XYZ file of C-alpha atoms in Angstrom:
465
model
C 249.716 -23.852 1.390
C 247.127 -24.492 4.056
C 245.613 -21.540 5.852
C 247.645 -22.442 8.915
C 251.059 -24.006 9.151
C 250.941 -24.054 12.946
C 247.811 -24.458 15.033
C 246.864 -23.028 18.383
C 245.446 -24.863 21.367
C 241.699 -25.603 21.062
C 240.557 -22.430 22.758
C 238.644 -19.391 21.551
C 237.094 -19.630 18.091
C 238.428 -23.136 17.293
C 236.567 -24.610 20.226
C 233.272 -23.261 18.835
C 233.655 -24.762 15.346
C 232.521 -28.227 14.295
C 235.615 -30.420 13.849
C 235.826 -32.023 10.398
C 238.614 -34.472 9.548
C 239.080 -35.437 5.895
C 241.322 -38.434 5.179
C 242.744 -38.666 1.667
C 245.381 -40.739 -0.123
C 244.993 -39.750 -3.785
C 244.684 -36.490 -5.705
C 241.532 -37.854 -7.351
C 240.052 -38.412 -3.909
C 241.125 -34.928 -2.818
C 239.441 -33.495 -5.920
C 236.254 -35.386 -5.035
C 236.304 -33.966 -1.507
C 237.018 -30.482 -2.812
C 234.002 -30.695 -5.112
C 231.828 -31.882 -2.209
C 233.010 -28.941 -0.092
C 232.485 -26.453 -2.915
C 228.953 -27.802 -3.393
C 228.157 -27.221 0.281
C 227.789 -30.899 1.170
C 229.625 -30.308 4.473
C 228.060 -27.001 5.384
C 229.602 -23.522 5.373
C 233.365 -23.242 5.750
C 233.156 -20.624 8.484
C 231.222 -23.011 10.744
C 233.852 -25.769 10.753
C 237.468 -26.463 11.618
C 238.638 -28.531 8.631
C 241.691 -30.763 8.843
C 243.028 -32.590 5.782
C 244.795 -35.789 6.794
C 247.113 -36.929 3.988
C 248.081 -40.611 3.908
C 250.479 -42.272 1.462
C 249.301 -45.896 1.404
C 251.708 -47.201 -1.244
C 253.493 -50.400 -0.248
C 256.742 -48.445 -0.223
C 255.678 -44.804 0.253
C 259.128 -43.506 -0.615
C 258.752 -44.810 -4.200
C 255.382 -43.128 -4.878
C 254.869 -39.506 -5.819
C 253.817 -37.489 -2.734
C 250.501 -35.687 -3.120
C 252.216 -32.416 -2.285
C 254.313 -32.760 -5.461
C 251.349 -33.188 -7.788
C 250.154 -30.351 -9.988
C 247.182 -28.608 -8.427
C 247.762 -29.667 -4.833
C 248.421 -26.126 -3.607
C 244.967 -25.096 -4.779
C 243.281 -28.119 -3.218
C 244.623 -27.445 0.280
C 243.335 -23.866 0.413
C 239.948 -25.356 1.292
C 241.288 -26.645 4.624
C 242.477 -24.991 7.818
C 245.264 -27.474 8.523
C 247.054 -30.186 6.562
C 248.499 -33.139 8.497
C 250.970 -35.703 7.143
C 249.630 -38.970 8.589
C 252.729 -40.962 7.599
C 254.924 -38.544 9.531
C 252.518 -38.589 12.483
C 252.745 -42.360 12.993
C 256.276 -42.903 11.647
C 257.954 -45.414 11.485
C 254.714 -47.422 11.185
C 252.896 -47.806 7.855
C 249.403 -46.254 7.476
C 247.972 -49.566 6.300
C 249.300 -51.396 9.339
C 248.844 -49.158 12.364
C 245.729 -49.065 14.485
C 245.626 -48.308 18.215
C 244.652 -50.960 20.717
C 241.141 -50.377 21.988
C 242.070 -49.118 25.442
C 244.472 -46.529 23.986
C 242.007 -45.030 21.475
C 240.583 -42.366 23.862
C 244.120 -41.225 24.679
C 244.989 -40.865 20.997
C 241.798 -38.868 20.429
C 242.753 -36.388 23.144
C 246.264 -36.095 21.701
C 245.024 -35.438 18.164
C 242.263 -33.065 19.211
C 244.800 -30.928 21.042
C 247.425 -31.157 18.301
C 244.988 -30.282 15.506
C 242.978 -27.656 17.377
C 239.690 -29.538 17.187
C 238.002 -28.591 20.434
C 235.588 -30.947 22.176
C 232.570 -31.068 19.853
C 231.251 -34.067 17.921
C 233.397 -34.438 14.821
C 232.676 -35.321 11.219
C 235.122 -37.998 10.074
C 235.284 -38.240 6.279
C 237.167 -41.305 5.030
C 237.714 -43.643 2.116
C 237.746 -47.465 2.441
C 236.249 -47.398 5.923
C 236.962 -51.097 6.461
C 240.750 -50.660 6.102
C 243.457 -48.568 7.753
C 244.025 -45.686 8.062
C 240.263 -45.019 7.915
C 239.473 -47.897 10.285
C 242.075 -46.634 12.753
C 240.628 -43.118 12.652
C 237.108 -44.465 13.189
C 238.343 -46.321 16.248
C 240.159 -43.251 17.614
C 237.292 -40.832 17.009
C 234.727 -43.251 18.392
C 231.971 -40.656 18.772
C 232.366 -39.044 15.341
C 229.781 -39.099 12.570
C 231.392 -41.061 9.727
C 231.001 -40.018 6.097
C 232.465 -42.321 3.441
C 233.458 -41.005 0.037
C 234.226 -43.197 -2.948
C 236.536 -41.771 -5.585
C 236.065 -44.340 -8.292
C 234.296 -47.374 -9.717
C 234.773 -49.390 -6.516
C 231.752 -47.628 -5.031
C 229.591 -49.828 -7.259
C 231.006 -52.993 -5.713
C 230.297 -54.704 -2.390
C 231.779 -53.786 0.956
C 234.978 -55.790 1.288
C 234.202 -57.178 4.731
C 231.826 -56.744 7.647
C 232.409 -53.539 9.596
C 232.927 -53.360 13.371
C 229.668 -52.993 15.254
C 230.990 -49.739 16.736
C 231.550 -48.197 13.281
C 228.666 -49.297 11.058
C 225.841 -47.464 12.924
C 227.776 -44.173 12.753
C 228.045 -44.054 8.955
C 225.894 -41.152 7.810
C 226.183 -41.435 4.018
C 228.232 -42.521 1.037
C 229.386 -39.736 -1.289
C 230.277 -40.782 -4.829
C 230.671 -39.521 -8.362
C 227.987 -40.403 -10.901
C 230.431 -42.197 -13.194
C 227.892 -44.720 -14.522
C 224.587 -42.850 -14.679
C 221.711 -44.914 -13.347
C 223.909 -47.403 -11.497
C 223.476 -47.337 -7.724
C 226.427 -48.105 -5.427
C 226.394 -51.475 -3.699
C 229.008 -50.303 -1.211
C 227.575 -50.074 2.344
C 224.030 -50.753 1.126
C 223.800 -53.739 3.482
C 223.928 -51.230 6.347
C 221.154 -49.135 4.750
C 223.584 -46.265 4.235
C 222.154 -43.780 1.768
C 224.245 -42.673 -1.197
C 224.617 -39.091 -2.387
C 226.249 -37.952 -5.611
C 228.819 -35.185 -5.774
C 227.440 -32.712 -8.354
C 228.994 -33.096 -11.790
C 229.441 -29.350 -12.230
C 231.354 -29.004 -8.952
C 233.670 -31.890 -9.797
C 234.323 -30.647 -13.326
C 235.156 -27.195 -11.910
C 237.802 -28.755 -9.647
C 239.189 -30.734 -12.585
C 239.425 -27.510 -14.607
C 241.302 -25.952 -11.683
C 243.805 -28.825 -11.757
C 244.103 -28.597 -15.538
C 244.981 -24.905 -15.416
C 248.162 -25.532 -13.430
C 249.351 -28.337 -15.723
C 250.045 -25.905 -18.551
C 253.837 -25.856 -18.258
C 254.502 -29.546 -19.009
C 256.069 -29.791 -22.484
C 254.950 -33.411 -22.791
C 251.291 -32.425 -22.357
C 250.922 -30.061 -25.334
C 247.861 -27.892 -25.844
C 248.740 -27.132 -29.471
C 246.374 -29.249 -31.642
C 249.249 -29.875 -34.025
C 251.233 -31.645 -31.290
C 248.461 -32.929 -29.051
C 248.212 -36.723 -28.709
C 245.354 -38.409 -30.498
C 245.164 -41.108 -27.841
C 245.984 -41.366 -24.138
C 246.804 -44.735 -22.603
C 246.382 -45.171 -18.865
C 248.934 -47.046 -16.809
C 247.987 -48.846 -13.618
C 250.016 -50.618 -10.947
C 248.946 -54.216 -11.435
C 252.402 -55.705 -10.878
C 252.755 -54.019 -7.504
C 249.349 -55.401 -6.523
C 250.532 -58.902 -7.483
C 247.898 -59.259 -10.230
C 250.384 -59.378 -13.109
C 254.141 -59.746 -13.323
C 256.194 -56.681 -14.243
C 256.787 -58.091 -17.712
C 253.088 -58.821 -18.212
C 252.109 -55.319 -17.177
C 254.670 -53.797 -19.534
C 253.294 -55.956 -22.349
C 249.749 -54.852 -21.467
C 250.779 -51.223 -21.897
C 252.480 -52.110 -25.187
C 249.263 -53.811 -26.364
C 247.376 -50.597 -25.611
C 249.840 -48.587 -27.663
C 249.742 -51.018 -30.593
C 245.934 -50.991 -30.567
C 245.886 -47.180 -30.512
C 248.346 -47.119 -33.427
C 246.214 -49.619 -35.349
C 243.237 -47.293 -34.798
C 245.158 -44.570 -36.645
C 246.713 -42.528 -33.834
C 250.228 -41.325 -34.664
C 250.926 -39.548 -31.387
C 250.156 -41.311 -28.071
C 250.574 -40.091 -24.499
C 251.267 -42.611 -21.740
C 249.904 -41.490 -18.369
C 251.487 -43.542 -15.546
C 249.401 -44.236 -12.463
C 250.334 -41.779 -9.670
C 250.659 -44.596 -7.105
C 252.933 -46.710 -9.291
C 256.667 -46.712 -8.546
C 258.701 -44.179 -10.528
C 260.028 -46.358 -13.324
C 259.831 -46.108 -17.061
C 259.532 -49.146 -19.309
C 261.722 -49.543 -22.386
C 259.109 -52.015 -23.695
C 256.641 -49.191 -24.322
C 259.293 -47.069 -26.003
C 260.207 -49.996 -28.289
C 256.554 -50.642 -29.160
C 256.169 -46.990 -30.127
C 259.258 -47.142 -32.349
C 258.051 -50.363 -33.994
C 254.656 -48.782 -34.748
C 256.106 -45.478 -35.928
C 254.253 -43.670 -33.155
C 255.487 -40.630 -31.236
C 255.309 -41.408 -27.525
C 254.756 -38.647 -24.952
C 255.189 -39.150 -21.198
C 254.379 -36.320 -18.739
C 257.399 -34.988 -16.885
C 255.315 -33.700 -13.972
C 252.961 -35.727 -11.768
C 249.371 -34.819 -12.591
C 245.912 -36.317 -12.830
C 244.832 -38.075 -16.000
C 241.889 -35.675 -16.060
C 244.297 -32.737 -16.327
C 245.703 -34.412 -19.441
C 242.198 -34.798 -20.903
C 241.372 -31.170 -20.194
C 244.508 -29.831 -21.779
C 245.096 -32.158 -24.743
C 241.524 -32.990 -25.722
C 242.455 -36.461 -27.027
C 240.169 -38.351 -29.409
C 240.524 -41.643 -27.519
C 241.414 -42.911 -24.029
C 242.600 -46.495 -23.601
C 243.007 -48.493 -20.411
C 242.286 -51.722 -18.600
C 239.926 -50.891 -15.749
C 240.960 -47.429 -14.637
C 238.272 -45.115 -13.261
C 239.719 -42.429 -15.559
C 238.152 -44.259 -18.517
C 234.762 -43.170 -17.207
C 235.759 -39.672 -16.160
C 237.017 -39.215 -19.725
C 233.649 -40.221 -21.136
C 231.424 -38.643 -18.452
C 233.158 -35.288 -17.895
C 235.010 -34.689 -21.168
C 233.013 -36.545 -23.796
C 236.102 -38.474 -24.912
C 235.462 -42.018 -26.218
C 237.081 -44.751 -24.110
C 238.105 -48.288 -24.990
C 239.530 -51.247 -23.099
C 242.469 -53.600 -23.594
C 243.331 -56.684 -21.529
C 240.192 -57.065 -19.423
C 239.849 -60.708 -20.453
C 243.297 -61.465 -19.030
C 242.548 -59.659 -15.785
C 239.138 -61.313 -15.349
C 240.918 -64.653 -15.548
C 243.831 -63.694 -13.289
C 242.168 -61.654 -10.549
C 242.313 -63.484 -7.213
C 240.604 -64.112 -4.910
C 237.193 -63.864 -6.501
C 236.150 -61.245 -3.937
C 239.022 -58.939 -4.932
C 237.610 -55.393 -4.824
C 238.913 -54.660 -8.342
C 236.470 -57.210 -9.798
C 233.485 -54.868 -10.063
C 235.434 -52.011 -11.751
C 236.875 -54.595 -14.130
C 233.423 -56.026 -14.832
C 231.926 -52.586 -15.506
C 234.694 -51.637 -17.938
C 234.519 -54.976 -19.750
C 230.731 -54.839 -20.027
C 230.331 -51.222 -21.096
C 233.389 -50.307 -23.182
C 234.501 -51.684 -26.568
C 237.591 -53.851 -26.949
C 240.092 -51.792 -28.968
C 242.116 -54.813 -30.105
C 239.175 -56.659 -31.652
C 236.962 -53.645 -32.470
C 234.148 -55.528 -30.759
C 231.507 -53.273 -29.252
C 230.431 -53.833 -25.670
C 227.830 -56.575 -25.338
C 226.423 -55.947 -21.890
C 223.090 -57.764 -21.507
C 220.817 -54.744 -21.138
C 221.122 -52.732 -17.936
C 224.503 -53.358 -16.306
C 222.997 -53.021 -12.808
C 221.745 -56.628 -12.496
C 225.133 -57.934 -13.691
C 226.980 -55.817 -11.130
C 224.663 -56.923 -8.316
C 225.057 -60.561 -9.341
C 228.839 -60.294 -9.340
C 228.632 -58.431 -6.022
C 226.529 -61.191 -4.482
C 228.962 -63.866 -5.673
C 231.840 -61.862 -4.188
C 230.223 -61.361 -0.761
C 227.189 -63.672 -0.405
C 227.081 -63.533 3.385
C 226.831 -59.750 3.409
C 224.168 -59.552 0.694
C 221.800 -62.526 1.161
C 218.938 -60.384 -0.113
C 220.522 -60.390 -3.584
C 220.482 -64.159 -3.963
C 217.131 -64.448 -5.730
C 218.053 -61.744 -8.262
C 221.473 -63.317 -8.843
C 219.929 -66.764 -9.398
C 217.394 -65.376 -11.881
C 220.010 -63.333 -13.763
C 222.398 -66.266 -14.096
C 219.571 -68.598 -15.096
C 218.723 -66.290 -17.992
C 222.087 -64.812 -19.007
C 224.910 -67.221 -18.092
C 226.621 -68.251 -21.304
C 229.703 -67.938 -23.481
C 229.878 -64.125 -23.205
C 228.935 -63.654 -19.563
C 230.730 -66.592 -17.953
C 233.937 -64.535 -17.979
C 232.567 -62.595 -14.999
C 232.237 -65.688 -12.810
C 234.196 -68.714 -11.669
C 232.483 -72.067 -12.043
C 233.753 -73.271 -8.674
C 232.329 -70.147 -7.063
C 228.948 -70.741 -8.647
C 229.063 -74.375 -7.559
C 229.788 -73.510 -3.947
C 226.841 -71.070 -4.012
C 224.548 -73.544 -5.848
C 223.852 -71.097 -8.648
C 223.170 -71.603 -12.373
C 226.379 -72.113 -14.298
C 227.849 -74.295 -11.566
C 229.581 -77.627 -12.022
C 226.827 -79.392 -10.038
C 223.920 -81.201 -11.725
C 220.306 -80.056 -12.027
C 220.976 -76.627 -13.497
C 223.353 -75.576 -10.786
C 221.376 -76.901 -7.796
C 222.289 -80.202 -6.172
C 219.122 -81.990 -4.965
C 218.886 -81.579 -1.241
C 220.984 -78.417 -1.084
C 224.538 -77.734 0.003
C 224.542 -80.132 2.961
C 223.490 -83.015 0.735
C 226.130 -82.086 -1.819
C 228.855 -82.119 0.824
C 227.700 -85.504 2.158
C 227.624 -86.928 -1.358
C 231.181 -85.756 -1.955
C 232.407 -87.375 1.267
C 230.674 -90.657 0.385
C 232.169 -90.607 -3.080
C 235.687 -89.948 -1.752
C 235.330 -92.745 0.817
C 234.127 -95.171 -1.868
C 237.044 -94.200 -4.089
C 239.531 -94.898 -1.280
C 237.948 -98.319 -0.647
C 238.170 -99.254 -4.292
C 241.797 -98.165 -4.326
C 242.536 -100.385 -1.324
C 241.189 -103.544 -3.044
C 243.557 -103.199 -6.006
């Protein structure tokens, strides 16, 4: 429970404290924020009025597990003075859809400040995905707040999805992120010269241990080494995102199980994604029976990291889940990938924010089905920046020269999976469909004129037949 179930009006002590609003939509994100607070990255607790704003951003929130039902949530919220259900606050509107019209934003700020006991001081607004609602709506409402962005996964290494409003970008103080790929710097928000700051590993691992401790009563997550799963496979929610069909996603999970069985694991735990709808696939159960593998599925909603901490598996398998890297970074558990080639081909549009996490996993982790080791060309940073430039060239023009040089040296049979030839052609980069090593003589304008002339000539020839 939060320290307060009911607030008072912003008078007395509350009015003297610095207001801090933390927006969260996942338990992993809440754990990241908790670690940042524990490490003192937001100052002392007794100097702030901390409000945790909980948003369920699932397409159909009623089908996703509420954060309050997940193991460890009660411990997370003790770090905050008040917990607010954002979905209930704006009901019947969806958190991803609602944003106040500009002239109403000051009114909403006054309403929320009074309702949440925030006083009148300059606030700290701590959000994820600042370009999208509900974070974008909160940034508009609290127009004078200092904005801190936290990234709870591999997406921090990718580009900002779209240009930010001119009223928001200058207020961003920093980007907080986990050091999931040591040495790799986040591309997110770098075009605005926003500095990045890592959440200390020790603080984050301590929060994960806290979450693990309360997962001890799930019979499907055994601590006994005799019953513990040798491998954990990570489910995602690719069908609900429209990336794969339901049948294709079920088959992807079955491929993971078969690959784990082929690697010698006789007991496998399937960890569904917490945002995925509550459904269980018979396809995975059948694959387990066909392979002679015992399949375990948690009966309580909990983080994948709580499973790692309790079961100590020997292998973690997934497609492009961030948990693959938390397994390796924080628990020393080897991770392997399955299905990244399919997703690299299917992911649309090219600038889809999942592309960089997918690229990182494909480049750095071995393929469990083929036993092929990762073949990343040296440091993964240049590859990630090149993919990031191709995703958002207008926002990162300063990366063009590096991207051109990297593609000129490395584009080939192994690396072309990270790019689309049409994309490279439109950007006049090596690997394109255009002549002269990816550059059409005269540049893009000349290429467009040549195409128009060619189409016109083709129509004339057709007319003479």
